C-alpha cells in the first residue's frame, strides 16, 4: 500500500504497486528522504495534510508525517503559515524530551513541500473518548488534570504557549493511558511579539479565550483557560459553546450537571471556574497554582486505583497495625478495599480553592498541605505478618513474599522506613508510591516530579521522604500525609541519587551536571556545591558522621570527598566502566561499588584500598546494599539476579533469580530478613529469609 502525496489528490490512499497515482496521475513517492514510507492519509487542513507512515531505518516504526502545502502562496497568510509550521518543528525539538509530548524525528523539504516527521502516539483522542463513552467522572477528571498540568508547567517553563488545547489535541496513549499533548502548530514563545492579521483565527472556538481570538495575544493563563474548557466538555459531555451564556456572561456547566443528577466537590468547582474566567487577571497564572489547589482537595477514595481518602487531621499511616490481606486470590498491590465515595460536604477552609481569583502568591515548589502533627501512629512490636500472596516454598533461603504492582514504567528506587512497615518506591512514570509492605496496600501516590524518579530516601525518624528525578529537582515530602514540603532547585540536569545524613538534617544529591550538592533538609536551603571534576555523577553516599561524601559516575571511579572543604581526598580506580551505585557499611569501614563492568568492588574507606572484587553477574550491576549486620551485602543486576556476598572475604553465598527483567534497586529492611527489589518489569518484589 502506498499513499499519494499530491495535496490536491481527491483519493490519495491506494493499494497499488504502480509508479503513478491512479487518481491524479502524479508520481508516487515511495520513500520520503529515502526512509519514510507514506501509507495512508489520516488528516487534512488548510495548510496541508497528515499521513501515517513507516520509518524503514527504524525497523518500520510507525510515525506521523505532516506535509505543509497551503492552498495560497505569496500572501501574508502564507508567510504566517510557513512561520507556524517551522515553529512547530522548533517547538517539538525543544519540548520532545518530555514523555507526554511527541518527539520530533525529522524536518525537511522535498519536491517544494515542507515535511515534519514525528513520533506516532497510539491511542484515542479525548474527543474520541467522550464521543464513544459517558462523560468523565470527577475522579477521572482530577486524574487528567494531575497528569496534564505538569506538562503545561513544563512547556511554559520553556517559554512556550500551546494556544490550542482541545480534546482533539490530547491523546490518551494506549500503552500507559497517559494523556499526550499534540499539535504545537500554533505554539509561540512568550518573547515573540507576533500580531496576526485580521481574520486569522488562532485556536479553536469554544476552547480559546477571548484575548486569543480577538487580538492573537496569549499567555500561560490562556492555556489554562483552554484546559479548563476542555475539562468542562469532558465532565458534562457538552461542548463549551453550549455551556456558556453570552447574555448572562457566565458559564452554565454546573446547571447542566444538576440536570444530569450529578454534583462534584465544591473545591473542584472553584478550581474549574477560576481556570475559565473571562479576564486574564482573574484566572490562575501558572499551572503549578492549579496543581497546588487540586492537591489540597480531599482525595477521592476509589476514584483512581490506589488512592485513599484522608482528611487534614488524619495520618496516612492510620490502620497500619491492622492484619495483612488474607484470603484466596488476594495478592498484594492488586486487591484494594471497596469503599464508597466521600460525601460532598463543604471542604475545610484550607482546601476550598481560590475565593475571588487565582492565588496571588505561594512559596515556590511548596504545596499548602498540612504538615504532620507528630509522629505517625506506632505499630505493634510483635511479630510482623507477611502478605500471603501464595504459600512460601518449603526449605531454607530467600522466599517470595509478594509482588507489588501499580507503577506504569520501570521502578528505579526503593527505601524502607525504620519506624513503620512502610516501603517507598519511585518510577520513571514520574510518581512516588508509598506502600504498607506487610499488607501490600498502596497507601498513597505522590505526583510532583515532572519527569522520572531516580532515588528515594526516608529519614530515621520516619517523618520525611526525599526524592529526586530527571526534572533536575530534589523534593522533600511529609511522609505522614504525602504533602510536599520543599522543592530543592539548583542542579542543571537530572538528579540521579540522594543520600540522607546520620544527623537527620543533611541531604546530599548527585547530578548529571557533574556536581554534588549539600542541602539543609528542614529548611530546604542549599548549603554547599562541590564542583564537578569527574563528569556525570550516578550515585552518592555519606559516611563518617557526614564528614565524608562518597560518589561514583561515568568516569569509572569512586571518589571520597571532604564535606567541609569540598575537596577530593581520594580517587579509587579499578572499575573499567560506569559506577552505578555506592554503599557504605553500617560500621563505616567499607565501601561497596556496583558497576557497569559487571563487578562489585569492596574498598577500605579510610585507606582507599581495594579489598575484594566480586564477580559473577553476567550483565551490569545496578545496585548494591549492606545488611544491618555489616557481614553481608546483596547486589542486583540487569541479568535479573540478586547475589549475596560475604563482606569479610568477598565470597559468593547464594544467587536468587529475582526478575526476568533488570533489577534496578534493592533495599534491605531494618531487621535484615526482608528484601525489596525494583525492576524494569514495573513491579516490586518482596522477599523473606526462611531458615
XYZ file of C-alpha atoms in Angstrom:
691
model
C 0.000 0.000 0.000
C 1.240 3.482 -0.860
C -0.231 6.948 -0.464
C -0.236 9.792 -2.978
C 1.420 12.925 -1.600
C -0.211 15.318 -4.046
C -2.079 17.656 -1.648
C -4.830 18.150 -4.254
C -5.484 14.451 -4.872
C -9.084 13.570 -4.014
C -8.398 9.866 -3.357
C -4.771 9.523 -2.217
C -4.972 6.121 -0.486
C -4.197 3.222 -2.820
C -3.297 -0.447 -2.737
C -1.124 -0.255 -5.827
C 2.411 -1.005 -6.982
C 2.230 1.328 -9.986
C 4.595 4.250 -10.382
C 1.822 6.834 -10.671
C -1.315 7.629 -8.693
C -4.424 6.060 -10.336
C -6.479 9.078 -9.236
C -4.435 12.150 -10.200
C -1.583 10.676 -12.274
C 1.163 12.223 -10.123
C 4.282 10.078 -9.497
C 4.043 8.116 -6.256
C 6.800 8.924 -3.746
C 7.588 5.545 -2.247
C 10.006 6.872 0.367
C 10.468 10.418 1.590
C 14.099 11.221 2.253
C 14.846 7.622 1.353
C 13.329 6.211 4.562
C 9.760 7.357 5.355
C 7.100 5.328 3.530
C 3.705 7.124 3.478
C 0.862 4.626 3.748
C -2.355 6.471 4.498
C -3.849 9.960 4.649
C -5.189 10.471 8.183
C -5.909 14.200 8.309
C -6.131 17.372 6.250
C -6.423 21.114 6.801
C -5.904 24.477 5.169
C -2.121 24.267 5.408
C -1.529 20.661 4.428
C -2.090 17.006 5.154
C -1.104 14.413 7.736
C -0.065 10.871 6.835
C 0.541 7.637 8.648
C 3.964 6.240 7.648
C 6.662 3.693 8.437
C 10.300 4.529 9.130
C 12.408 1.999 7.203
C 15.573 2.983 9.081
C 13.967 2.145 12.430
C 12.587 -1.338 11.754
C 9.455 0.111 10.145
C 8.492 2.003 13.287
C 5.191 3.834 12.941
C 5.383 7.607 12.595
C 3.343 10.613 11.505
C 4.264 12.851 8.567
C 2.906 16.386 8.358
C 3.047 17.908 4.890
C 2.989 21.691 4.514
C 1.085 22.567 1.311
C -1.084 25.700 1.732
C -3.624 26.500 -0.945
C -2.417 30.094 -1.412
C 1.149 31.294 -1.731
C 2.842 34.667 -1.586
C 0.293 36.232 0.810
C 0.678 37.304 4.393
C -1.384 34.287 5.399
C 1.005 32.020 3.538
C 4.054 33.572 5.174
C 2.389 33.264 8.555
C 1.572 29.617 7.809
C 5.211 28.934 6.919
C 6.248 30.545 10.165
C 3.787 28.452 12.166
C 4.869 25.219 10.519
C 8.558 25.885 11.057
C 7.743 26.984 14.581
C 6.084 23.649 15.290
C 9.282 21.844 14.281
C 11.355 24.050 16.575
C 8.940 23.582 19.477
C 8.788 19.817 19.088
C 12.566 19.672 19.013
C 12.777 21.717 22.205
C 9.920 20.038 24.049
C 10.065 16.458 22.770
C 12.236 15.364 25.679
C 9.071 15.316 27.811
C 7.463 11.854 27.775
C 3.984 13.349 27.218
C 4.961 15.371 24.131
C 5.641 13.678 20.753
C 9.286 13.504 19.721
C 10.358 15.278 16.527
C 12.112 12.786 14.250
C 12.867 14.898 11.164
C 12.127 18.205 9.419
C 12.993 18.663 5.734
C 11.990 19.983 2.289
C 11.305 17.704 -0.683
C 9.672 18.447 -4.040
C 8.914 22.010 -2.911
C 6.919 20.853 0.096
C 7.930 21.006 3.758
C 7.648 17.848 5.849
C 7.696 17.276 9.574
C 8.064 13.713 10.909
C 7.182 12.945 14.489
C 6.627 10.047 16.834
C 3.252 8.381 16.416
C 1.206 8.213 19.604
C -1.078 5.195 19.540
C -4.344 5.757 21.314
C -7.566 7.736 21.157
C -8.023 11.482 21.449
C -10.127 12.695 24.354
C -12.667 13.860 21.784
C -12.967 10.273 20.561
C -13.252 9.104 24.169
C -16.103 11.442 25.027
C -17.889 10.576 21.756
C -17.682 6.855 22.488
C -18.483 6.790 26.194
C -20.205 8.629 29.004
C -18.945 11.890 30.448
C -15.960 11.845 32.781
C -16.384 11.176 36.474
C -14.926 13.604 38.993
C -12.127 11.178 39.773
C -11.223 10.721 36.102
C -11.217 14.478 35.571
C -8.959 15.127 38.552
C -6.578 12.441 37.363
C -6.470 14.041 33.913
C -5.638 17.437 35.422
C -2.922 15.942 37.611
C -1.434 14.261 34.539
C -1.628 17.268 32.205
C -0.818 20.254 34.435
C 2.840 19.185 34.852
C 3.079 19.046 31.040
C 1.782 22.619 30.779
C 4.154 23.674 33.537
C 6.988 22.132 31.527
C 6.180 23.896 28.254
C 5.558 27.215 29.994
C 8.891 26.898 31.791
C 10.430 26.582 28.315
C 8.764 29.811 27.249
C 6.136 28.194 25.023
C 2.344 28.607 24.958
C 0.415 25.871 23.181
C -2.596 28.056 22.210
C -4.849 25.218 21.019
C -5.600 22.837 23.867
C -8.764 20.898 22.999
C -9.994 17.310 23.434
C -8.819 16.658 19.858
C -5.246 17.687 20.687
C -4.853 15.351 23.653
C -4.298 11.641 23.000
C -4.599 9.015 25.709
C -1.591 6.835 24.976
C -2.605 3.198 24.714
C 0.495 1.713 26.321
C 0.206 3.506 29.673
C -3.047 5.551 29.497
C -1.118 8.809 29.936
C -2.502 11.903 28.153
C -0.136 13.228 25.485
C -0.315 16.830 24.255
C -0.087 17.109 20.460
C -0.259 19.725 17.667
C 2.101 22.554 18.543
C 1.423 24.192 15.176
C 0.207 27.427 16.741
C 2.556 27.411 19.727
C 4.519 30.592 20.377
C 7.252 31.823 22.658
C 6.495 34.412 25.319
C 9.111 36.785 23.947
C 7.702 36.868 20.409
C 5.592 39.914 19.541
C 3.527 38.245 16.801
C 0.398 40.033 15.621
C -1.884 38.105 13.314
C -3.635 39.859 10.502
C -7.409 40.423 10.940
C -9.445 37.326 10.235
C -6.651 34.850 11.068
C -8.094 32.580 13.747
C -5.608 31.152 16.222
C -7.067 28.469 18.443
C -10.402 26.670 18.445
C -13.703 28.422 19.090
C -15.211 27.458 22.419
C -11.864 26.450 23.890
C -9.762 29.548 23.109
C -10.085 32.535 25.498
C -11.281 35.920 24.335
C -7.835 37.588 24.310
C -6.578 34.942 21.904
C -9.492 35.137 19.472
C -9.670 38.939 19.405
C -6.036 40.008 19.245
C -3.954 36.866 18.907
C -2.342 37.503 22.278
C -1.793 34.513 24.530
C -0.350 33.842 27.966
C 0.132 30.789 30.180
C -3.283 31.640 31.634
C -4.699 31.269 28.100
C -3.636 27.621 28.001
C -5.170 27.110 31.442
C -8.457 28.536 30.132
C -8.403 26.106 27.204
C -7.638 23.183 29.504
C -10.462 24.276 31.794
C -12.891 24.478 28.868
C -11.740 21.021 27.773
C -12.454 19.712 31.273
C -15.970 21.198 31.211
C -16.641 19.392 27.922
C -15.366 16.083 29.321
C -17.230 16.475 32.604
C -20.617 17.360 31.118
C -20.451 15.763 27.681
C -21.449 19.136 26.172
C -19.259 21.365 24.008
C -18.098 24.623 25.653
C -20.211 26.834 23.383
C -23.295 25.061 24.770
C -22.183 25.648 28.353
C -21.702 29.420 28.229
C -24.439 32.077 28.230
C -23.334 35.217 26.334
C -26.438 37.028 27.591
C -25.564 36.391 31.229
C -21.814 36.415 30.650
C -21.213 33.266 32.671
C -20.732 29.503 32.467
C -23.756 27.234 32.993
C -21.864 23.947 33.305
C -22.941 23.342 36.904
C -26.591 23.704 35.914
C -26.009 21.105 33.188
C -24.531 18.737 35.781
C -27.537 19.237 38.053
C -29.881 18.365 35.187
C -27.913 15.111 34.835
C -28.360 14.462 38.564
C -24.655 14.874 39.238
C -22.516 17.035 41.505
C -18.802 17.469 42.099
C -16.760 18.588 45.078
C -17.230 22.347 45.634
C -13.480 22.844 45.779
C -13.021 21.332 42.324
C -15.826 23.538 41.001
C -13.960 26.596 42.292
C -10.787 25.444 40.535
C -12.575 24.928 37.199
C -14.336 28.281 37.446
C -11.066 30.028 38.201
C -9.415 28.417 35.177
C -12.177 29.665 32.859
C -12.602 33.288 33.957
C -13.041 35.750 31.079
C -10.457 38.199 32.400
C -6.850 37.027 32.256
C -6.068 38.715 35.566
C -8.789 36.726 37.354
C -7.517 33.331 36.206
C -4.791 31.152 37.581
C -1.491 32.451 36.265
C 0.545 29.229 36.363
C -0.143 25.510 36.033
C 1.570 24.955 39.377
C -1.017 27.199 41.063
C -3.806 24.964 39.767
C -1.948 21.829 40.786
C -1.346 23.192 44.288
C -5.062 23.846 44.820
C -6.014 20.449 43.407
C -3.667 18.697 45.783
C -5.289 20.457 48.727
C -8.636 18.864 47.944
C -9.574 15.671 49.810
C -8.567 12.610 47.832
C -11.330 10.589 46.228
C -11.225 7.075 47.584
C -11.707 4.549 44.830
C -11.660 7.139 42.048
C -8.170 6.209 40.985
C -6.526 2.842 41.745
C -4.585 3.110 44.971
C -5.955 6.449 46.170
C -7.059 6.589 49.793
C -9.182 9.263 51.397
C -7.558 11.300 54.131
C -8.724 14.449 55.875
C -6.290 17.095 57.040
C -6.217 15.756 60.571
C -5.684 12.116 59.621
C -2.367 10.339 59.427
C -1.554 8.422 56.281
C -0.480 5.532 58.495
C -3.779 5.086 60.298
C -4.563 1.397 60.193
C -1.022 0.162 59.631
C -1.411 -2.113 62.599
C -4.351 -3.991 61.077
C -3.908 -7.600 59.916
C -2.438 -8.262 56.480
C -4.530 -9.126 53.464
C -5.767 -12.695 53.614
C -7.918 -14.983 51.604
C -7.610 -16.839 48.332
C -6.788 -14.830 45.254
C -5.814 -11.667 47.113
C -2.316 -10.634 46.123
C -0.536 -7.588 47.459
C -0.908 -4.464 45.408
C -3.729 -5.956 43.319
C -6.796 -6.129 45.570
C -7.866 -2.880 47.217
C -10.720 -2.415 49.725
C -14.018 -1.380 48.168
C -15.402 1.805 49.697
C -17.971 4.438 48.862
C -17.127 7.877 47.599
C -16.726 10.526 50.300
C -19.654 12.829 50.932
C -19.812 16.117 49.082
C -19.899 18.217 52.234
C -18.270 21.635 52.300
C -14.476 21.185 52.268
C -12.275 22.516 55.055
C -11.237 26.124 54.718
C -7.713 25.362 53.544
C -8.975 23.163 50.701
C -11.664 25.322 49.190
C -9.520 26.789 46.440
C -9.332 30.447 45.446
C -12.234 32.655 46.526
C -12.188 35.576 44.139
C -9.448 34.797 41.679
C -6.196 32.899 41.436
C -3.880 32.528 44.361
C -1.722 35.627 44.411
C 1.396 34.176 45.927
C 2.836 30.878 47.038
C 6.108 29.546 48.267
C 7.859 28.244 45.147
C 7.519 24.490 44.769
C 5.650 24.043 48.042
C 2.102 22.834 48.499
C -0.219 24.010 51.205
C -0.909 20.598 52.685
C -0.929 20.430 56.469
C 2.380 19.172 57.881
C 2.432 16.141 60.088
C 1.348 16.985 63.629
C 3.520 14.470 65.393
C 4.943 11.047 64.664
C 2.841 8.513 62.771
C 0.746 6.056 64.675
C 3.019 3.396 66.204
C 2.577 -0.194 65.231
C 2.806 -3.328 67.263
C 6.279 -4.519 68.188
C 5.207 -8.111 67.951
C 5.972 -10.455 65.078
C 5.172 -8.852 61.743
C 2.933 -10.939 59.491
C 3.602 -11.224 55.813
C 1.204 -10.903 52.891
C 0.044 -14.412 51.972
C 0.147 -13.964 48.218
C 0.963 -17.635 47.952
C 2.320 -20.252 50.334
C 6.101 -19.956 50.719
C 8.221 -22.550 49.048
C 9.365 -25.042 51.626
C 13.007 -25.069 52.575
C 15.690 -22.625 53.629
C 16.555 -19.469 51.724
C 15.001 -16.346 50.272
C 11.331 -16.925 49.511
C 8.897 -14.706 47.619
C 6.514 -12.740 49.825
C 4.561 -10.599 47.387
C 4.622 -8.689 44.122
C 3.500 -5.056 44.295
C 2.015 -3.734 41.080
C 0.840 -0.280 40.097
C 3.719 1.635 38.542
C 3.350 2.291 34.820
C 7.056 2.199 33.966
C 10.390 0.949 35.297
C 10.661 1.003 39.079
C 14.011 2.622 39.858
C 14.037 3.480 43.564
C 13.200 1.860 46.917
C 13.506 2.737 50.613
C 12.217 1.082 53.795
C 11.140 3.112 56.813
C 12.795 2.152 60.087
C 9.764 3.291 62.093
C 6.740 1.851 60.300
C 6.065 -1.092 57.961
C 6.356 1.307 55.036
C 8.138 0.902 51.720
C 8.544 3.809 49.308
C 9.139 3.325 45.582
C 9.970 5.661 42.703
C 9.497 5.094 38.988
C 10.100 6.501 35.544
C 6.315 7.040 35.441
C 7.112 10.255 37.399
C 5.461 9.054 40.606
C 6.469 8.103 44.143
C 4.353 5.416 45.795
C 4.027 4.599 49.483
C 3.140 1.038 50.445
C 2.369 -0.917 53.589
C 4.733 -3.791 52.844
C 3.116 -6.044 55.464
C -0.297 -5.976 53.803
C 0.656 -4.960 50.278
C -1.696 -1.964 50.374
C -0.853 1.114 48.323
C -1.212 3.971 50.807
C -0.563 6.943 48.588
C 0.728 8.106 45.222
C 2.763 11.316 45.155
C 2.838 13.180 41.867
C 5.146 16.155 41.895
C 8.061 15.283 39.675
C 7.689 16.369 36.058
C 9.897 13.515 34.888
C 11.119 10.118 36.104
C 12.061 9.487 39.744
C 15.584 8.127 40.256
C 16.002 7.752 44.030
C 14.039 7.928 47.299
C 15.109 8.024 50.953
C 13.354 8.203 54.342
C 14.798 9.961 57.396
C 15.477 7.905 60.519
C 12.502 9.394 62.368
C 10.199 8.138 59.641
C 8.711 11.592 59.136
C 10.269 12.923 55.924
C 10.606 11.394 52.483
C 13.132 12.719 49.960
C 13.017 12.005 46.224
C 14.947 13.161 43.164
C 14.412 12.861 39.450
C 15.050 13.697 35.840
C 13.341 17.078 36.304
C 16.579 18.281 37.987
C 14.912 18.674 41.392
C 15.051 17.158 44.862
C 11.713 17.078 46.679
C 11.047 16.767 50.407
C 7.660 15.363 51.460
C 5.847 14.799 54.743
C 5.597 11.027 54.872
C 2.552 11.083 57.159
C 0.181 12.896 54.796
C 2.049 12.998 51.482
C 2.219 16.796 51.345
C 5.153 18.467 49.615
C 7.388 20.420 51.988
C 10.234 21.664 49.759
C 11.358 21.543 46.147
C 15.137 21.941 46.015
C 16.320 23.525 42.786
C 19.854 24.226 41.663
C 21.037 21.289 39.605
C 21.145 21.895 35.865
C 20.416 18.338 34.770
C 18.898 15.075 36.048
C 19.442 14.345 39.742
C 20.407 10.673 39.839
C 20.948 9.996 43.545
C 20.416 11.311 47.065
C 21.756 10.380 50.497
C 20.491 11.384 53.948
C 22.950 12.216 56.699
C 23.109 10.385 60.011
C 22.340 13.622 61.861
C 18.928 13.809 60.234
C 19.184 17.275 58.682
C 21.553 16.852 55.730
C 20.814 15.742 52.178
C 23.448 15.115 49.519
C 22.478 14.976 45.847
C 24.409 13.831 42.765
C 23.539 15.010 39.272
C 24.284 14.518 35.618
C 25.568 18.099 35.677
C 28.663 16.688 37.405
C 28.104 18.384 40.778
C 27.334 17.258 44.291
C 25.142 19.490 46.427
C 24.524 19.537 50.173
C 21.144 20.770 51.430
C 19.568 21.601 54.783
C 16.693 19.133 54.995
C 14.416 21.033 57.384
C 14.859 24.452 55.775
C 15.187 23.315 52.169
C 18.219 25.522 51.561
C 21.437 24.881 49.653
C 24.467 24.634 51.908
C 27.283 23.858 49.519
C 28.103 22.806 45.965
C 31.051 20.507 45.321
C 32.461 21.379 41.916
C 32.194 18.712 39.270
C 35.510 17.387 38.056
C 34.535 13.823 37.320
C 31.795 14.188 34.713
C 28.263 12.848 35.127
C 27.547 11.503 38.632
C 25.339 8.471 39.205
C 25.488 7.822 42.953
C 26.289 9.351 46.341
C 26.583 8.212 49.973
C 27.548 9.883 53.284
C 29.997 8.468 55.834
C 31.971 9.281 58.994
C 29.268 11.360 60.693
C 28.559 13.124 57.387
C 32.125 14.424 57.138
C 32.856 12.292 54.099
C 30.967 12.030 50.817
C 31.376 9.042 48.515
C 30.394 9.378 44.855
C 30.642 7.481 41.579
C 29.817 8.062 37.966
C 30.726 7.876 34.323
C 34.471 8.325 34.853
C 34.633 4.737 36.274
C 35.977 5.921 39.646
C 34.803 6.127 43.246
C 35.640 9.459 44.857
C 35.867 10.298 48.535
C 35.273 13.978 49.379
C 35.784 16.092 52.461
C 32.395 17.675 53.142
C 33.804 20.732 54.927
C 36.468 21.747 52.436
C 34.591 20.442 49.372
C 37.782 18.819 48.105
C 38.544 15.346 46.788
C 40.506 13.253 49.278
C 40.891 10.069 47.261
C 40.074 8.695 43.829
C 39.569 4.915 43.848
C 40.340 3.354 40.488
C 39.797 -0.193 39.276
C 36.393 -0.293 37.635
C 36.507 -0.382 33.857
C 33.047 1.098 33.303
C 30.462 3.392 34.921
C 29.954 3.181 38.698
C 26.180 2.865 39.113
C 25.865 2.816 42.904
C 27.934 3.031 46.071
C 27.022 1.928 49.595
C 28.807 2.387 52.937
C 28.756 -0.406 55.535
C 26.882 0.241 58.821
C 30.181 0.496 60.755
C 31.571 2.961 58.223
C 34.637 0.870 57.365
C 33.742 -0.385 53.887
C 32.581 0.997 50.573
C 30.821 -1.267 48.079
C 30.606 -0.073 44.477
C 28.404 -1.602 41.771
C 29.478 -1.090 38.189
C 28.502 -1.478 34.596
C 31.644 -3.633 34.270
C 29.608 -6.477 35.900
C 31.518 -6.406 39.181
C 31.096 -5.200 42.741
C 34.228 -3.928 44.461
C 34.851 -3.653 48.188
C 37.128 -0.863 49.432
C 38.589 0.209 52.744
C 37.134 3.681 53.218
C 39.865 5.073 55.464
C 42.801 3.811 53.422
C 41.155 3.881 49.996
C 42.489 0.407 49.163
C 40.760 -2.303 47.167
C 39.905 -5.337 49.306
C 37.898 -7.622 47.034
C 36.436 -7.775 43.525
C 33.126 -9.642 43.499
C 32.490 -11.345 40.173
C 29.632 -13.487 38.913
C 26.951 -11.256 37.413
C 26.611 -11.707 33.665
C 25.391 -8.148 32.993
C 25.932 -4.732 34.551
C 25.424 -4.404 38.298
C 22.934 -1.641 39.034
C 22.562 -1.725 42.800
C 24.273 -2.855 45.997
C 23.292 -2.731 49.682
C 24.764 -3.883 53.008
C 22.774 -5.872 55.525
C 22.357 -4.314 59.005
C 24.941 -6.684 60.487
C 27.563 -5.434 58.022
C 28.710 -9.003 57.442
C 26.776 -9.449 54.210
C 25.832 -7.474 51.145
C 23.490 -8.014 48.220
C 23.805 -6.859 44.616
C 21.246 -6.627 41.820
C 21.955 -6.755 38.106
C 20.468 -6.377 34.657
C 20.768 -10.165 34.458
C 17.703 -10.272 36.750
C 19.505 -11.884 39.694
C 20.414 -10.978 43.243
C 23.753 -12.189 44.530
C 24.578 -12.410 48.218
C 28.178 -11.946 49.339
C 30.300 -12.059 52.459
C 31.784 -8.639 53.177
C 34.637 -10.298 55.068
C 36.195 -12.279 52.237
C 34.058 -11.384 49.212
C 32.774 -14.937 48.836
C 29.519 -15.564 46.964
C 26.982 -17.129 49.333
C 23.916 -17.623 47.139
C 22.189 -16.423 43.980
C 18.490 -15.623 43.646
C 16.667 -15.303 40.313
C 14.530 -12.311 41.252
C 13.149 -10.875 37.991
C 13.169 -11.737 34.313
C 13.962 -8.076 33.585
C 16.820 -5.984 35.019
C 16.928 -5.332 38.764
C 17.363 -1.582 39.235
C 17.282 -1.305 43.019
C 17.471 -3.480 46.118
C 16.622 -2.380 49.651
C 17.125 -4.253 52.934
C 14.577 -3.860 55.721
C 15.983 -2.918 59.139
C 15.592 -6.400 60.570
C 17.633 -7.878 57.726
C 15.143 -10.658 56.974
C 13.099 -8.840 54.314
C 14.288 -7.501 50.969
C 12.596 -5.454 48.268
C 13.652 -5.414 44.624
C 12.625 -2.979 41.886
C 12.693 -3.912 38.241
C 12.190 -2.809 34.658
C 9.169 -5.148 34.639
C 7.293 -2.348 36.519
C 6.978 -4.424 39.691
C 8.383 -4.512 43.198
C 9.025 -7.889 44.747
C 9.288 -8.624 48.455
C 11.475 -11.462 49.719
C 11.803 -13.030 53.173
C 14.505 -15.236 54.605
C 13.236 -18.662 55.654
C 15.657 -20.603 57.769
